[in-house]
PDB file of C-alpha atoms in Angstrom:
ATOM      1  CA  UNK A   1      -5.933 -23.322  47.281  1.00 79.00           C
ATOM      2  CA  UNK A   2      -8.751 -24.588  45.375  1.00 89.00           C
ATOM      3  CA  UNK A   3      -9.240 -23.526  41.486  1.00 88.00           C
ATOM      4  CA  UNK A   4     -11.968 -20.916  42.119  1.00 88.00           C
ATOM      5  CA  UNK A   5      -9.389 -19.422  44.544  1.00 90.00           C
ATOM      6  CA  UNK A   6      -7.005 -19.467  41.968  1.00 92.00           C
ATOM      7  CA  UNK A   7      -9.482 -17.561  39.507  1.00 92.00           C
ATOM      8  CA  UNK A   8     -10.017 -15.095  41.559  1.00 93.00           C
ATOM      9  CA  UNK A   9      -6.883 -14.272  42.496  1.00 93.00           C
ATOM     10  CA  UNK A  10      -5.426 -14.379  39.189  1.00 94.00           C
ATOM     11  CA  UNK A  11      -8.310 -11.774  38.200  1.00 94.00           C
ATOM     12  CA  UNK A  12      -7.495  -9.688  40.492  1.00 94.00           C
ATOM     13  CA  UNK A  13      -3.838  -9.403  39.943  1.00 95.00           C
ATOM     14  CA  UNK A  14      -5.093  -8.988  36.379  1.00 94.00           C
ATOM     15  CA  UNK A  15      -7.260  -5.857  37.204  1.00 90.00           C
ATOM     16  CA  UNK A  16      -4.048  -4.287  39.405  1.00 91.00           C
ATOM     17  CA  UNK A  17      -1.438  -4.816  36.445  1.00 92.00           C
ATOM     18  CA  UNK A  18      -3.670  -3.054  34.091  1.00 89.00           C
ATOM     19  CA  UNK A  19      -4.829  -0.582  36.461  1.00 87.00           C
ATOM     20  CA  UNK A  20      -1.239   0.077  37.164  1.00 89.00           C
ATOM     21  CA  UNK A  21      -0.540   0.331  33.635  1.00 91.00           C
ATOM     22  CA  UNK A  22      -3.262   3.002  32.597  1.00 87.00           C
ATOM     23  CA  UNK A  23      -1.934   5.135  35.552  1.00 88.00           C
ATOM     24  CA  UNK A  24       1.309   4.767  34.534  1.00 90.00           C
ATOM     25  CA  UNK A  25       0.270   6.052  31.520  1.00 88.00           C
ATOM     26  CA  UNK A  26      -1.865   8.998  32.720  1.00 87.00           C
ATOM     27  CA  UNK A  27      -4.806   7.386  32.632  1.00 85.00           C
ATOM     28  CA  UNK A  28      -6.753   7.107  36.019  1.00 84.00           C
ATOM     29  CA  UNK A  29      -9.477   3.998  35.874  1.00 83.00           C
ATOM     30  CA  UNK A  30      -9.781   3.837  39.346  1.00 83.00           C
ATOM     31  CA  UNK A  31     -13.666   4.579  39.780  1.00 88.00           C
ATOM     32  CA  UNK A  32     -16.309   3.912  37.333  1.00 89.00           C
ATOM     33  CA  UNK A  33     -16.428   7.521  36.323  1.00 92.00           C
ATOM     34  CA  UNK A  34     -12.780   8.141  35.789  1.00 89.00           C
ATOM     35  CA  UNK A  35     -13.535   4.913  33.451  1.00 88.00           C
ATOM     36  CA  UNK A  36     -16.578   7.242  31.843  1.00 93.00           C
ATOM     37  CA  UNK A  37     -14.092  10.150  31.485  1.00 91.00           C
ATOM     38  CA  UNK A  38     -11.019   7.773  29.782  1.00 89.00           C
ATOM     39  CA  UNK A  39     -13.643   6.435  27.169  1.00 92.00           C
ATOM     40  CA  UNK A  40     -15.132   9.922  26.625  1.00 94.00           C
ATOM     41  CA  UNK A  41     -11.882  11.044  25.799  1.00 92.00           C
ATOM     42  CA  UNK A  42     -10.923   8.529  23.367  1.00 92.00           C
ATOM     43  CA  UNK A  43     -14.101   9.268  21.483  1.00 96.00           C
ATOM     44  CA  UNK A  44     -13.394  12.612  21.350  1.00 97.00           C
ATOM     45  CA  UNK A  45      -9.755  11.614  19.912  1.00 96.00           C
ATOM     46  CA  UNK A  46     -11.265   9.129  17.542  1.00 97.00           C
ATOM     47  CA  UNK A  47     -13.998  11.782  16.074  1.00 98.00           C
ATOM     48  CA  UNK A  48     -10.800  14.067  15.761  1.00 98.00           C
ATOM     49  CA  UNK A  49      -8.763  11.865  13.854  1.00 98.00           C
ATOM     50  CA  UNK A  50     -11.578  10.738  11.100  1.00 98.00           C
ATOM     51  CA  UNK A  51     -12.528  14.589  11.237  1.00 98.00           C
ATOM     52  CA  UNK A  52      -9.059  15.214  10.231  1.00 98.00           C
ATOM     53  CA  UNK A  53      -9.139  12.179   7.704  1.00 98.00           C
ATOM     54  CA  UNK A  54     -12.387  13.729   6.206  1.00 98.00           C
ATOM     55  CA  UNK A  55     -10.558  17.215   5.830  1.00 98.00           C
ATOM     56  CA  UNK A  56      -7.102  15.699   4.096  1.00 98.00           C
ATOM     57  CA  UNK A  57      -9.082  13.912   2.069  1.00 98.00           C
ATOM     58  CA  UNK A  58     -11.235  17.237   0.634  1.00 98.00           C
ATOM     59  CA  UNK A  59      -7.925  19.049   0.859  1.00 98.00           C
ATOM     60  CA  UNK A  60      -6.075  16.425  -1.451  1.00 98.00           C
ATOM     61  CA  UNK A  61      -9.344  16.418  -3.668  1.00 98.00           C
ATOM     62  CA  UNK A  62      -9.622  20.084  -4.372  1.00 98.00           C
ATOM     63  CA  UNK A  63      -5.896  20.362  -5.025  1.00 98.00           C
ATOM     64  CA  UNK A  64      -5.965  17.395  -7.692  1.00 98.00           C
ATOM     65  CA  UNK A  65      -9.351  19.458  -8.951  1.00 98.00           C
ATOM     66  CA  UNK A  66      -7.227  22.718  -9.512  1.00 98.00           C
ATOM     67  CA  UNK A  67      -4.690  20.888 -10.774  1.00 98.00           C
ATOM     68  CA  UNK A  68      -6.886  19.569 -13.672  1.00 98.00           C
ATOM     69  CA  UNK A  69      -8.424  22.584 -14.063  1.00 98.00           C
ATOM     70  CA  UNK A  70      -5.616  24.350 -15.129  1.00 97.00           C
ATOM     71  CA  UNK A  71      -4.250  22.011 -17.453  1.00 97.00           C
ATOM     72  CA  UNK A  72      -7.970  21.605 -19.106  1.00 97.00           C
ATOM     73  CA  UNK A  73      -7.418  25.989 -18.961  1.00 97.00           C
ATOM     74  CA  UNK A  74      -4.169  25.864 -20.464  1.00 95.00           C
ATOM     75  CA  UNK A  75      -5.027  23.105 -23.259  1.00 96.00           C
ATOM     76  CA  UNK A  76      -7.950  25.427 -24.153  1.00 94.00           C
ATOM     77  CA  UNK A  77      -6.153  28.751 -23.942  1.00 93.00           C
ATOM     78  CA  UNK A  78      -3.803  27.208 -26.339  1.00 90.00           C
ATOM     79  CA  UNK A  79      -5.827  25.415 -29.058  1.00 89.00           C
ATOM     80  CA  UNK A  80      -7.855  29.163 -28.594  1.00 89.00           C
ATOM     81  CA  UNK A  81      -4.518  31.214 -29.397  1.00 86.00           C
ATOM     82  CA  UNK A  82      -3.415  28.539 -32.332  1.00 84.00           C
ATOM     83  CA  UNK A  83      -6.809  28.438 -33.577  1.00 81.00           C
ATOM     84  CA  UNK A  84      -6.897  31.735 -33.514  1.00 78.00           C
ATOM     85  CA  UNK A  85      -2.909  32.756 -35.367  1.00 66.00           C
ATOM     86  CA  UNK A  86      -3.358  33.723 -38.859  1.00 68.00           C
ATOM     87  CA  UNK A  87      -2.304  30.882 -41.379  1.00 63.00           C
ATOM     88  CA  UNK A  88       1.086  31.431 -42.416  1.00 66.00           C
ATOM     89  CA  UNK A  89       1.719  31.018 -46.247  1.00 67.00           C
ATOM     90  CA  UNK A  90       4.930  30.719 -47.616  1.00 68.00           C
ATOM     91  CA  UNK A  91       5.336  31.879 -51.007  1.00 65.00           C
ATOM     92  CA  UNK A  92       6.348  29.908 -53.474  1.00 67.00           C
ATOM     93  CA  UNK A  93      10.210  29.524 -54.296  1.00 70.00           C
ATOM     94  CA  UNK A  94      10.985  31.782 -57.220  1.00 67.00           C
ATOM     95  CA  UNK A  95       7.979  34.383 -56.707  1.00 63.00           C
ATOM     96  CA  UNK A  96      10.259  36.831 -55.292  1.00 57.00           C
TER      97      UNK A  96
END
C-alpha cells in the first residue's frame, strides 16, 4: 500500500466516522441536500439565538430605564413636596 492509497483510505474512514457521528446525533448528511437542509437549520438556530440576544438585551435596557426613571420621579416628587411644606418656625424660648 502506497501513500496515496493510504490517503485515501484514511479520508474515507474520516468521512464514515463523521458521517456516523452526525447520524448518531440526528443529523442525516448523507446526500448533498440533507447537507443543504443541516446548514439551513443551523442558520435558522443561529438567527434565533442573536434574535433572542437582541431582545434580552432591549428587555434588560428598558428595565434599567424604568428603574431610573422612577428614582429621577421620586427624587423630584420629593424635593417638589419639601419645596413645597411651609417653613416651620419655632418660636422663640420664653415667648409663650
Amino acid at each position: 500500500m502506497n501513500a496515496g492509497e493510504m490517503e485515501k483510505l484514511a479520508k474515507m474512514a474520516a468521512k464514515e466516522a463523521v458521517s456516523e457521528t452526525f447520524l448518531s446525533l440526528g443529523l442525516n448528511v448523507s446526500t448533498p441536500d440533507a447537507i443543504l437542509s443541516v446548514q439551513n437549520q443551523f442558520a435558522t438556530l443561529r438567527n434565533l439565538h442573536y434574535s433572542m440576544r437582541q431582545a434580552r438585551n432591549v428587555i434588560i435596557a428598558g428595565v434599567l430605564g424604568a428603574l431610573v426613571s422612577g428614582g429621577v420621579y421620586a427624587f423630584w416628587a420629593g424635593f417638589k413636596a419639601s419645596a413645597a411644606a411651609p417653613a416651620t418656625t419655632s418660636a422663640p424660648i420664653g415667648s409663650r
